[in-house]
JSON list of C-alpha atoms and ligand atoms in Angstrom, two decimals:
[
{"chain": "A", "resi": 1, "resn": "MET", "atom": "CA", "xyz": [-24.91, -12.56, 15.82]},
{"chain": "A", "resi": 2, "resn": "PRO", "atom": "CA", "xyz": [-21.59, -13.27, 14.10]},
{"chain": "A", "resi": 3, "resn": "GLN", "atom": "CA", "xyz": [-18.52, -11.85, 15.83]},
{"chain": "A", "resi": 4, "resn": "MET", "atom": "CA", "xyz": [-16.89, -8.90, 14.01]},
{"chain": "A", "resi": 5, "resn": "SER", "atom": "CA", "xyz": [-13.37, -9.54, 12.91]},
{"chain": "A", "resi": 6, "resn": "ALA", "atom": "CA", "xyz": [-10.63, -7.43, 14.42]},
{"chain": "A", "resi": 7, "resn": "LEU", "atom": "CA", "xyz": [-10.19, -5.88, 11.00]},
{"chain": "A", "resi": 8, "resn": "THR", "atom": "CA", "xyz": [-13.80, -4.89, 10.61]},
{"chain": "A", "resi": 9, "resn": "GLU", "atom": "CA", "xyz": [-13.67, -3.32, 14.14]},
{"chain": "A", "resi": 10, "resn": "LEU", "atom": "CA", "xyz": [-10.67, -1.38, 13.12]},
{"chain": "A", "resi": 11, "resn": "TYR", "atom": "CA", "xyz": [-12.63, -0.06, 10.05]},
{"chain": "A", "resi": 12, "resn": "LYS", "atom": "CA", "xyz": [-15.20, 1.27, 12.38]},
{"chain": "A", "resi": 13, "resn": "GLU", "atom": "CA", "xyz": [-12.60, 3.15, 14.40]},
{"chain": "A", "resi": 14, "resn": "ILE", "atom": "CA", "xyz": [-10.94, 4.53, 11.28]},
{"chain": "A", "resi": 15, "resn": "GLU", "atom": "CA", "xyz": [-14.51, 5.78, 10.05]},
{"chain": "A", "resi": 16, "resn": "ARG", "atom": "CA", "xyz": [-14.72, 7.78, 13.13]},
{"chain": "A", "resi": 17, "resn": "CYS", "atom": "CA", "xyz": [-11.27, 9.25, 12.95]},
{"chain": "A", "resi": 18, "resn": "GLN", "atom": "CA", "xyz": [-10.95, 13.04, 13.16]},
{"chain": "A", "resi": 19, "resn": "ASP", "atom": "CA", "xyz": [-7.17, 13.10, 13.72]},
{"chain": "A", "resi": 20, "resn": "CYS", "atom": "CA", "xyz": [-6.37, 15.41, 10.90]},
{"chain": "A", "resi": 21, "resn": "GLU", "atom": "CA", "xyz": [-7.71, 18.16, 8.68]},
{"chain": "A", "resi": 22, "resn": "LEU", "atom": "CA", "xyz": [-8.73, 15.76, 6.01]},
{"chain": "A", "resi": 23, "resn": "ALA", "atom": "CA", "xyz": [-11.78, 14.53, 8.07]},
{"chain": "A", "resi": 24, "resn": "LYS", "atom": "CA", "xyz": [-13.49, 17.82, 7.24]},
{"chain": "A", "resi": 25, "resn": "HIS", "atom": "CA", "xyz": [-13.24, 17.21, 3.51]},
{"chain": "A", "resi": 26, "resn": "ARG", "atom": "CA", "xyz": [-13.95, 13.56, 2.96]},
{"chain": "A", "resi": 27, "resn": "THR", "atom": "CA", "xyz": [-17.14, 12.02, 1.70]},
{"chain": "A", "resi": 28, "resn": "ARG", "atom": "CA", "xyz": [-16.23, 8.52, 2.91]},
{"chain": "A", "resi": 29, "resn": "VAL", "atom": "CA", "xyz": [-13.23, 7.09, 4.71]},
{"chain": "A", "resi": 30, "resn": "VAL", "atom": "CA", "xyz": [-11.29, 4.60, 2.54]},
{"chain": "A", "resi": 31, "resn": "PRO", "atom": "CA", "xyz": [-9.70, 2.13, 5.09]},
{"chain": "A", "resi": 32, "resn": "GLY", "atom": "CA", "xyz": [-8.71, -0.59, 2.65]},
{"chain": "A", "resi": 33, "resn": "GLU", "atom": "CA", "xyz": [-10.15, -3.86, 1.49]},
{"chain": "A", "resi": 34, "resn": "GLY", "atom": "CA", "xyz": [-9.26, -7.50, 0.75]},
{"chain": "A", "resi": 35, "resn": "SER", "atom": "CA", "xyz": [-8.40, -10.75, 2.45]},
{"chain": "A", "resi": 36, "resn": "GLU", "atom": "CA", "xyz": [-7.57, -10.72, 6.08]},
{"chain": "A", "resi": 37, "resn": "GLU", "atom": "CA", "xyz": [-5.31, -13.73, 5.31]},
{"chain": "A", "resi": 38, "resn": "ALA", "atom": "CA", "xyz": [-3.50, -12.03, 2.44]},
{"chain": "A", "resi": 39, "resn": "ASP", "atom": "CA", "xyz": [0.15, -12.78, 1.82]},
{"chain": "A", "resi": 40, "resn": "LEU", "atom": "CA", "xyz": [0.39, -9.67, -0.36]},
{"chain": "A", "resi": 41, "resn": "LEU", "atom": "CA", "xyz": [-0.39, -6.20, 0.87]},
{"chain": "A", "resi": 42, "resn": "PHE", "atom": "CA", "xyz": [-0.44, -3.30, -1.75]},
{"chain": "A", "resi": 43, "resn": "ILE", "atom": "CA", "xyz": [-0.09, 0.10, -0.29]},
{"chain": "A", "resi": 44, "resn": "GLY", "atom": "CA", "xyz": [-0.98, 3.15, -2.52]},
{"chain": "A", "resi": 45, "resn": "GLU", "atom": "CA", "xyz": [-1.02, 6.90, -1.66]},
{"chain": "A", "resi": 46, "resn": "ALA", "atom": "CA", "xyz": [-4.36, 8.56, -0.86]},
{"chain": "A", "resi": 47, "resn": "PRO", "atom": "CA", "xyz": [-8.03, 8.23, -2.07]},
{"chain": "A", "resi": 48, "resn": "GLY", "atom": "CA", "xyz": [-8.93, 10.05, -5.18]},
{"chain": "A", "resi": 49, "resn": "TRP", "atom": "CA", "xyz": [-12.41, 11.24, -6.24]},
{"chain": "A", "resi": 50, "resn": "HIS", "atom": "CA", "xyz": [-13.79, 7.79, -7.11]},
{"chain": "A", "resi": 51, "resn": "GLU", "atom": "CA", "xyz": [-12.50, 6.24, -3.95]},
{"chain": "A", "resi": 52, "resn": "ASP", "atom": "CA", "xyz": [-13.82, 9.03, -1.76]},
{"chain": "A", "resi": 53, "resn": "GLN", "atom": "CA", "xyz": [-17.33, 8.50, -3.34]},
{"chain": "A", "resi": 54, "resn": "GLN", "atom": "CA", "xyz": [-17.32, 4.66, -2.85]},
{"chain": "A", "resi": 55, "resn": "GLY", "atom": "CA", "xyz": [-15.25, 4.26, 0.23]},
{"chain": "A", "resi": 56, "resn": "ARG", "atom": "CA", "xyz": [-13.12, 1.81, -1.56]},
{"chain": "A", "resi": 57, "resn": "PRO", "atom": "CA", "xyz": [-9.50, 1.92, -2.55]},
{"chain": "A", "resi": 58, "resn": "PHE", "atom": "CA", "xyz": [-8.26, 1.79, -6.26]},
{"chain": "A", "resi": 59, "resn": "VAL", "atom": "CA", "xyz": [-11.71, 1.95, -7.95]},
{"chain": "A", "resi": 60, "resn": "GLY", "atom": "CA", "xyz": [-10.95, 4.64, -10.64]},
{"chain": "A", "resi": 61, "resn": "PRO", "atom": "CA", "xyz": [-8.92, 4.15, -13.86]},
{"chain": "A", "resi": 62, "resn": "ALA", "atom": "CA", "xyz": [-5.71, 3.43, -11.84]},
{"chain": "A", "resi": 63, "resn": "GLY", "atom": "CA", "xyz": [-7.65, 0.69, -9.96]},
{"chain": "A", "resi": 64, "resn": "GLN", "atom": "CA", "xyz": [-8.74, -0.85, -13.29]},
{"chain": "A", "resi": 65, "resn": "PHE", "atom": "CA", "xyz": [-5.18, -1.04, -14.28]},
{"chain": "A", "resi": 66, "resn": "LEU", "atom": "CA", "xyz": [-4.28, -2.52, -10.90]},
{"chain": "A", "resi": 67, "resn": "ASP", "atom": "CA", "xyz": [-6.96, -5.23, -11.45]},
{"chain": "A", "resi": 68, "resn": "GLU", "atom": "CA", "xyz": [-5.38, -6.04, -14.80]},
{"chain": "A", "resi": 69, "resn": "LEU", "atom": "CA", "xyz": [-1.99, -6.33, -13.23]},
{"chain": "A", "resi": 70, "resn": "LEU", "atom": "CA", "xyz": [-3.27, -8.68, -10.52]},
{"chain": "A", "resi": 71, "resn": "SER", "atom": "CA", "xyz": [-5.01, -10.67, -13.14]},
{"chain": "A", "resi": 72, "resn": "SER", "atom": "CA", "xyz": [-1.61, -11.06, -14.96]},
{"chain": "A", "resi": 73, "resn": "ILE", "atom": "CA", "xyz": [-0.34, -13.06, -12.00]},
{"chain": "A", "resi": 74, "resn": "GLY", "atom": "CA", "xyz": [-3.60, -14.95, -11.58]},
{"chain": "A", "resi": 75, "resn": "LEU", "atom": "CA", "xyz": [-4.91, -13.10, -8.62]},
{"chain": "A", "resi": 76, "resn": "LYS", "atom": "CA", "xyz": [-8.13, -11.28, -7.81]},
{"chain": "A", "resi": 77, "resn": "ARG", "atom": "CA", "xyz": [-8.64, -8.40, -5.47]},
{"chain": "A", "resi": 78, "resn": "ASN", "atom": "CA", "xyz": [-10.16, -10.49, -2.87]},
{"chain": "A", "resi": 79, "resn": "GLN", "atom": "CA", "xyz": [-7.05, -12.68, -2.64]},
{"chain": "A", "resi": 80, "resn": "VAL", "atom": "CA", "xyz": [-4.75, -9.69, -1.70]},
{"chain": "A", "resi": 81, "resn": "TYR", "atom": "CA", "xyz": [-5.17, -6.74, 0.50]},
{"chain": "A", "resi": 82, "resn": "ILE", "atom": "CA", "xyz": [-5.20, -3.18, -0.86]},
{"chain": "A", "resi": 83, "resn": "ALA", "atom": "CA", "xyz": [-4.78, 0.01, 1.31]},
{"chain": "A", "resi": 84, "resn": "ASN", "atom": "CA", "xyz": [-3.45, 3.51, 1.22]},
{"chain": "A", "resi": 85, "resn": "VAL", "atom": "CA", "xyz": [-1.07, 5.43, 3.31]},
{"chain": "A", "resi": 86, "resn": "ILE", "atom": "CA", "xyz": [-3.84, 8.19, 3.84]},
{"chain": "A", "resi": 87, "resn": "LYS", "atom": "CA", "xyz": [-7.30, 7.07, 4.50]},
{"chain": "A", "resi": 88, "resn": "CYS", "atom": "CA", "xyz": [-9.25, 10.35, 3.47]},
{"chain": "A", "resi": 89, "resn": "ARG", "atom": "CA", "xyz": [-9.07, 12.17, 0.20]},
{"chain": "A", "resi": 90, "resn": "PRO", "atom": "CA", "xyz": [-6.98, 15.31, 0.26]},
{"chain": "A", "resi": 91, "resn": "PRO", "atom": "CA", "xyz": [-9.12, 18.15, -1.31]},
{"chain": "A", "resi": 92, "resn": "GLY", "atom": "CA", "xyz": [-8.55, 18.53, -5.04]},
{"chain": "A", "resi": 93, "resn": "ASN", "atom": "CA", "xyz": [-6.15, 15.58, -4.84]},
{"chain": "A", "resi": 94, "resn": "ARG", "atom": "CA", "xyz": [-3.46, 17.84, -3.34]},
{"chain": "A", "resi": 95, "resn": "ASP", "atom": "CA", "xyz": [-0.40, 16.12, -1.73]},
{"chain": "A", "resi": 96, "resn": "PRO", "atom": "CA", "xyz": [-1.03, 15.00, 1.78]},
{"chain": "A", "resi": 97, "resn": "ALA", "atom": "CA", "xyz": [0.89, 17.18, 4.34]},
{"chain": "A", "resi": 98, "resn": "PRO", "atom": "CA", "xyz": [3.63, 15.48, 6.45]},
{"chain": "A", "resi": 99, "resn": "SER", "atom": "CA", "xyz": [1.40, 16.06, 9.60]},
{"chain": "A", "resi": 100, "resn": "GLU", "atom": "CA", "xyz": [-1.47, 14.27, 7.81]},
{"chain": "A", "resi": 101, "resn": "ILE", "atom": "CA", "xyz": [0.80, 11.29, 6.86]},
{"chain": "A", "resi": 102, "resn": "GLN", "atom": "CA", "xyz": [2.03, 11.18, 10.41]},
{"chain": "A", "resi": 103, "resn": "ALA", "atom": "CA", "xyz": [-1.52, 11.27, 11.98]},
{"chain": "A", "resi": 104, "resn": "CYS", "atom": "CA", "xyz": [-2.75, 8.49, 9.65]},
{"chain": "A", "resi": 105, "resn": "SER", "atom": "CA", "xyz": [0.11, 6.17, 9.87]},
{"chain": "A", "resi": 106, "resn": "LYS", "atom": "CA", "xyz": [-1.10, 4.41, 12.97]},
{"chain": "A", "resi": 107, "resn": "TRP", "atom": "CA", "xyz": [-4.02, 2.92, 11.06]},
{"chain": "A", "resi": 108, "resn": "LEU", "atom": "CA", "xyz": [-1.81, 1.32, 8.45]},
{"chain": "A", "resi": 109, "resn": "ASP", "atom": "CA", "xyz": [0.50, -0.01, 11.26]},
{"chain": "A", "resi": 110, "resn": "LEU", "atom": "CA", "xyz": [-2.55, -1.70, 12.86]},
{"chain": "A", "resi": 111, "resn": "GLN", "atom": "CA", "xyz": [-3.74, -3.21, 9.55]},
{"chain": "A", "resi": 112, "resn": "ILE", "atom": "CA", "xyz": [-0.35, -4.62, 8.97]},
{"chain": "A", "resi": 113, "resn": "GLU", "atom": "CA", "xyz": [-0.33, -6.04, 12.48]},
{"chain": "A", "resi": 114, "resn": "LEU", "atom": "CA", "xyz": [-3.70, -7.80, 11.95]},
{"chain": "A", "resi": 115, "resn": "ILE", "atom": "CA", "xyz": [-2.97, -9.01, 8.40]},
{"chain": "A", "resi": 116, "resn": "ARG", "atom": "CA", "xyz": [0.61, -10.02, 8.86]},
{"chain": "A", "resi": 117, "resn": "PRO", "atom": "CA", "xyz": [1.41, -10.12, 5.12]},
{"chain": "A", "resi": 118, "resn": "LYS", "atom": "CA", "xyz": [4.54, -11.95, 3.78]},
{"chain": "A", "resi": 119, "resn": "MET", "atom": "CA", "xyz": [5.19, -9.16, 1.35]},
{"chain": "A", "resi": 120, "resn": "ILE", "atom": "CA", "xyz": [4.24, -5.44, 1.15]},
{"chain": "A", "resi": 121, "resn": "VAL", "atom": "CA", "xyz": [4.19, -3.85, -2.29]},
{"chain": "A", "resi": 122, "resn": "THR", "atom": "CA", "xyz": [4.56, 0.03, -2.29]},
{"chain": "A", "resi": 123, "resn": "LEU", "atom": "CA", "xyz": [2.72, 1.74, -5.08]},
{"chain": "A", "resi": 124, "resn": "GLY", "atom": "CA", "xyz": [3.97, 5.41, -5.48]},
{"chain": "A", "resi": 125, "resn": "ARG", "atom": "CA", "xyz": [6.05, 7.73, -3.46]},
{"chain": "A", "resi": 126, "resn": "TYR", "atom": "CA", "xyz": [4.35, 7.95, -0.14]},
{"chain": "A", "resi": 127, "resn": "SER", "atom": "CA", "xyz": [4.30, 4.35, 0.58]},
{"chain": "A", "resi": 128, "resn": "MET", "atom": "CA", "xyz": [7.85, 3.98, -0.83]},
{"chain": "A", "resi": 129, "resn": "ALA", "atom": "CA", "xyz": [8.99, 6.75, 1.54]},
{"chain": "A", "resi": 130, "resn": "ARG", "atom": "CA", "xyz": [7.64, 4.86, 4.43]},
{"chain": "A", "resi": 131, "resn": "TYR", "atom": "CA", "xyz": [9.81, 1.75, 3.76]},
{"chain": "A", "resi": 132, "resn": "PHE", "atom": "CA", "xyz": [12.56, 3.01, 1.37]},
{"chain": "A", "resi": 133, "resn": "PRO", "atom": "CA", "xyz": [13.35, 6.50, 2.68]},
{"chain": "A", "resi": 134, "resn": "ASN", "atom": "CA", "xyz": [15.44, 8.76, 0.52]},
{"chain": "A", "resi": 135, "resn": "GLN", "atom": "CA", "xyz": [15.30, 6.34, -2.39]},
{"chain": "A", "resi": 136, "resn": "SER", "atom": "CA", "xyz": [14.31, 7.04, -6.04]},
{"chain": "A", "resi": 137, "resn": "ILE", "atom": "CA", "xyz": [11.58, 4.91, -7.58]},
{"chain": "A", "resi": 138, "resn": "SER", "atom": "CA", "xyz": [13.48, 4.91, -10.95]},
{"chain": "A", "resi": 139, "resn": "LYS", "atom": "CA", "xyz": [16.35, 3.27, -9.30]},
{"chain": "A", "resi": 140, "resn": "ILE", "atom": "CA", "xyz": [14.64, 0.77, -6.82]},
{"chain": "A", "resi": 141, "resn": "HIS", "atom": "CA", "xyz": [11.40, -0.27, -8.53]},
{"chain": "A", "resi": 142, "resn": "GLY", "atom": "CA", "xyz": [11.30, -4.09, -8.97]},
{"chain": "A", "resi": 143, "resn": "THR", "atom": "CA", "xyz": [13.76, -4.58, -6.01]},
{"chain": "A", "resi": 144, "resn": "THR", "atom": "CA", "xyz": [13.18, -6.12, -2.62]},
{"chain": "A", "resi": 145, "resn": "LYS", "atom": "CA", "xyz": [14.42, -5.88, 0.82]},
{"chain": "A", "resi": 146, "resn": "LYS", "atom": "CA", "xyz": [13.44, -8.17, 3.87]},
{"chain": "A", "resi": 147, "resn": "GLU", "atom": "CA", "xyz": [13.06, -6.91, 7.40]},
{"chain": "A", "resi": 148, "resn": "ALA", "atom": "CA", "xyz": [11.36, -8.56, 10.43]},
{"chain": "A", "resi": 149, "resn": "ASN", "atom": "CA", "xyz": [10.19, -11.36, 8.07]},
{"chain": "A", "resi": 150, "resn": "ILE", "atom": "CA", "xyz": [8.40, -9.08, 5.78]},
{"chain": "A", "resi": 151, "resn": "ILE", "atom": "CA", "xyz": [9.55, -8.61, 2.09]},
{"chain": "A", "resi": 152, "resn": "TYR", "atom": "CA", "xyz": [9.26, -4.97, 0.86]},
{"chain": "A", "resi": 153, "resn": "TYR", "atom": "CA", "xyz": [8.99, -4.35, -2.85]},
{"chain": "A", "resi": 154, "resn": "ALA", "atom": "CA", "xyz": [8.69, -1.06, -4.59]},
{"chain": "A", "resi": 155, "resn": "MET", "atom": "CA", "xyz": [6.65, -0.40, -7.75]},
{"chain": "A", "resi": 156, "resn": "TYR", "atom": "CA", "xyz": [5.54, 2.66, -9.59]},
{"chain": "A", "resi": 157, "resn": "HIS", "atom": "CA", "xyz": [1.96, 3.74, -8.86]},
{"chain": "A", "resi": 158, "resn": "PRO", "atom": "CA", "xyz": [-0.40, 2.38, -11.57]},
{"chain": "A", "resi": 159, "resn": "ALA", "atom": "CA", "xyz": [-1.65, 5.95, -12.20]},
{"chain": "A", "resi": 160, "resn": "ALA", "atom": "CA", "xyz": [1.95, 6.75, -13.42]},
{"chain": "A", "resi": 161, "resn": "ALA", "atom": "CA", "xyz": [1.18, 4.48, -16.45]},
{"chain": "A", "resi": 162, "resn": "LEU", "atom": "CA", "xyz": [-1.87, 6.50, -17.26]},
{"chain": "A", "resi": 163, "resn": "HIS", "atom": "CA", "xyz": [0.16, 9.64, -17.54]},
{"chain": "A", "resi": 164, "resn": "GLN", "atom": "CA", "xyz": [3.27, 8.13, -19.12]},
{"chain": "A", "resi": 165, "resn": "GLY", "atom": "CA", "xyz": [2.48, 5.17, -21.33]},
{"chain": "A", "resi": 166, "resn": "SER", "atom": "CA", "xyz": [6.03, 3.95, -21.44]},
{"chain": "A", "resi": 167, "resn": "LEU", "atom": "CA", "xyz": [5.79, 2.94, -17.73]},
{"chain": "A", "resi": 168, "resn": "ARG", "atom": "CA", "xyz": [2.94, 0.51, -18.52]},
{"chain": "A", "resi": 169, "resn": "GLN", "atom": "CA", "xyz": [5.44, -2.34, -19.44]},
{"chain": "A", "resi": 170, "resn": "VAL", "atom": "CA", "xyz": [7.80, -1.40, -16.64]},
{"chain": "A", "resi": 171, "resn": "ILE", "atom": "CA", "xyz": [4.92, -1.76, -14.08]},
{"chain": "A", "resi": 172, "resn": "GLY", "atom": "CA", "xyz": [3.62, -4.94, -15.83]},
{"chain": "A", "resi": 173, "resn": "ASN", "atom": "CA", "xyz": [7.07, -6.55, -15.72]},
{"chain": "A", "resi": 174, "resn": "ASP", "atom": "CA", "xyz": [7.56, -5.63, -11.99]},
{"chain": "A", "resi": 175, "resn": "MET", "atom": "CA", "xyz": [4.20, -7.25, -11.19]},
{"chain": "A", "resi": 176, "resn": "LEU", "atom": "CA", "xyz": [5.26, -10.45, -13.03]},
{"chain": "A", "resi": 177, "resn": "LYS", "atom": "CA", "xyz": [8.20, -10.86, -10.66]},
{"chain": "A", "resi": 178, "resn": "ILE", "atom": "CA", "xyz": [6.01, -10.99, -7.50]},
{"chain": "A", "resi": 179, "resn": "PRO", "atom": "CA", "xyz": [4.90, -14.70, -7.64]},
{"chain": "A", "resi": 180, "resn": "GLN", "atom": "CA", "xyz": [8.44, -15.91, -7.74]},
{"chain": "A", "resi": 181, "resn": "ILE", "atom": "CA", "xyz": [9.59, -13.54, -4.93]},
{"chain": "A", "resi": 182, "resn": "LEU", "atom": "CA", "xyz": [6.63, -14.70, -2.75]},
{"chain": "A", "resi": 183, "resn": "ALA", "atom": "CA", "xyz": [7.38, -18.33, -3.51]},
{"chain": "A", "resi": 184, "resn": "GLN", "atom": "CA", "xyz": [10.82, -17.77, -2.17]},
{"chain": "A", "resi": 185, "resn": "ALA", "atom": "CA", "xyz": [9.85, -15.52, 0.67]},
{"chain": "A", "resi": 186, "resn": "ASP", "atom": "CA", "xyz": [11.03, -17.87, 3.46]},
{"chain": "A", "resi": 187, "resn": "ASN", "atom": "CA", "xyz": [14.44, -18.41, 1.91]},
{"chain": "A", "resi": 188, "resn": "LEU", "atom": "CA", "xyz": [15.18, -14.70, 1.30]},
{"chain": "A", "resi": 189, "resn": "THR", "atom": "CA", "xyz": [17.77, -13.43, 3.85]},
{"chain": "A", "resi": 190, "resn": "GLU", "atom": "CA", "xyz": [17.10, -10.44, 5.96]},
{"chain": "A", "resi": 191, "resn": "THR", "atom": "CA", "xyz": [18.40, -7.13, 4.64]},
{"chain": "A", "resi": 192, "resn": "GLN", "atom": "CA", "xyz": [21.07, -5.75, 7.08]},
{"chain": "A", "resi": 193, "resn": "PRO", "atom": "CA", "xyz": [20.56, -2.05, 8.11]},
{"chain": "A", "resi": 194, "resn": "GLU", "atom": "CA", "xyz": [23.21, 0.11, 6.53]},
{"chain": "A", "resi": 195, "resn": "SER", "atom": "CA", "xyz": [24.77, 0.92, 9.87]},
{"chain": "A", "resi": 196, "resn": "LYS", "atom": "CA", "xyz": [25.38, -2.78, 10.59]},
{"chain": "A", "resi": 197, "resn": "GLN", "atom": "CA", "xyz": [26.79, -3.35, 7.06]},
{"chain": "A", "resi": 198, "resn": "LEU", "atom": "CA", "xyz": [29.19, -0.39, 7.58]},
{"chain": "A", "resi": 199, "resn": "SER", "atom": "CA", "xyz": [30.27, -1.70, 11.02]},
{"chain": "A", "resi": 200, "resn": "LEU", "atom": "CA", "xyz": [31.70, -4.81, 9.25]},
{"chain": "A", "resi": 201, "resn": "PHE", "atom": "CA", "xyz": [34.48, -2.67, 7.84]},
{"chain": "B", "resi": 1, "resn": "SF4", "atom": "S1", "xyz": [-6.60, 10.98, 6.84]},
{"chain": "B", "resi": 1, "resn": "SF4", "atom": "FE1", "xyz": [-6.23, 9.42, 8.45]},
{"chain": "B", "resi": 1, "resn": "SF4", "atom": "S2", "xyz": [-5.77, 10.60, 10.31]},
{"chain": "B", "resi": 1, "resn": "SF4", "atom": "FE2", "xyz": [-6.69, 12.08, 8.89]},
{"chain": "B", "resi": 1, "resn": "SF4", "atom": "S3", "xyz": [-8.89, 12.02, 9.51]},
{"chain": "B", "resi": 1, "resn": "SF4", "atom": "FE3", "xyz": [-8.69, 10.48, 7.83]},
{"chain": "B", "resi": 1, "resn": "SF4", "atom": "S4", "xyz": [-8.28, 8.53, 8.92]},
{"chain": "B", "resi": 1, "resn": "SF4", "atom": "FE4", "xyz": [-7.99, 10.15, 10.40]}
]
């Protein structure tokens, strides 16, 4: 019998998780999917109705747009990794509670440890808050920072373009910058924490 990969074993654990209220409401857990060798990890918010039904991330209309965006830089889903901050659908697509985000964050941490991506792209506010706290997406979309050898890059959530058509091009342009950033990943210098920068003066 083939050995299960560490990531597949992790999926089994996530599927059994009852660590927050959302376990009671889910149809299926949505751990994430894609290449275990991915250089690029996209992190969205939480599963919606389609994702909850299928147990896969980004399979509704926003997912179709994400597929188009990936295709614009010559990539398919199976060449990247796609996950969410929250693994179970909040009922009625309500915002996840801070306690739910906290309870679920260990799973994403473990996924990142196993995949070891070169670049993490945040899609939407919850994943942005994880890596760019207290920032505004309108100011920082399309910009990078590098910490502990990982590049973090903030983008609007693809669903935003479905509600506000003018964002479609903004999101498309931000996606087009990714290949060049990734190609230069090793040469980008680490971003200094604010406190260290301040201590220079
Ligand atoms: S949302 Fe996360 S923490 Fe809550 S039950 Fe699902 S997997 Fe567990």
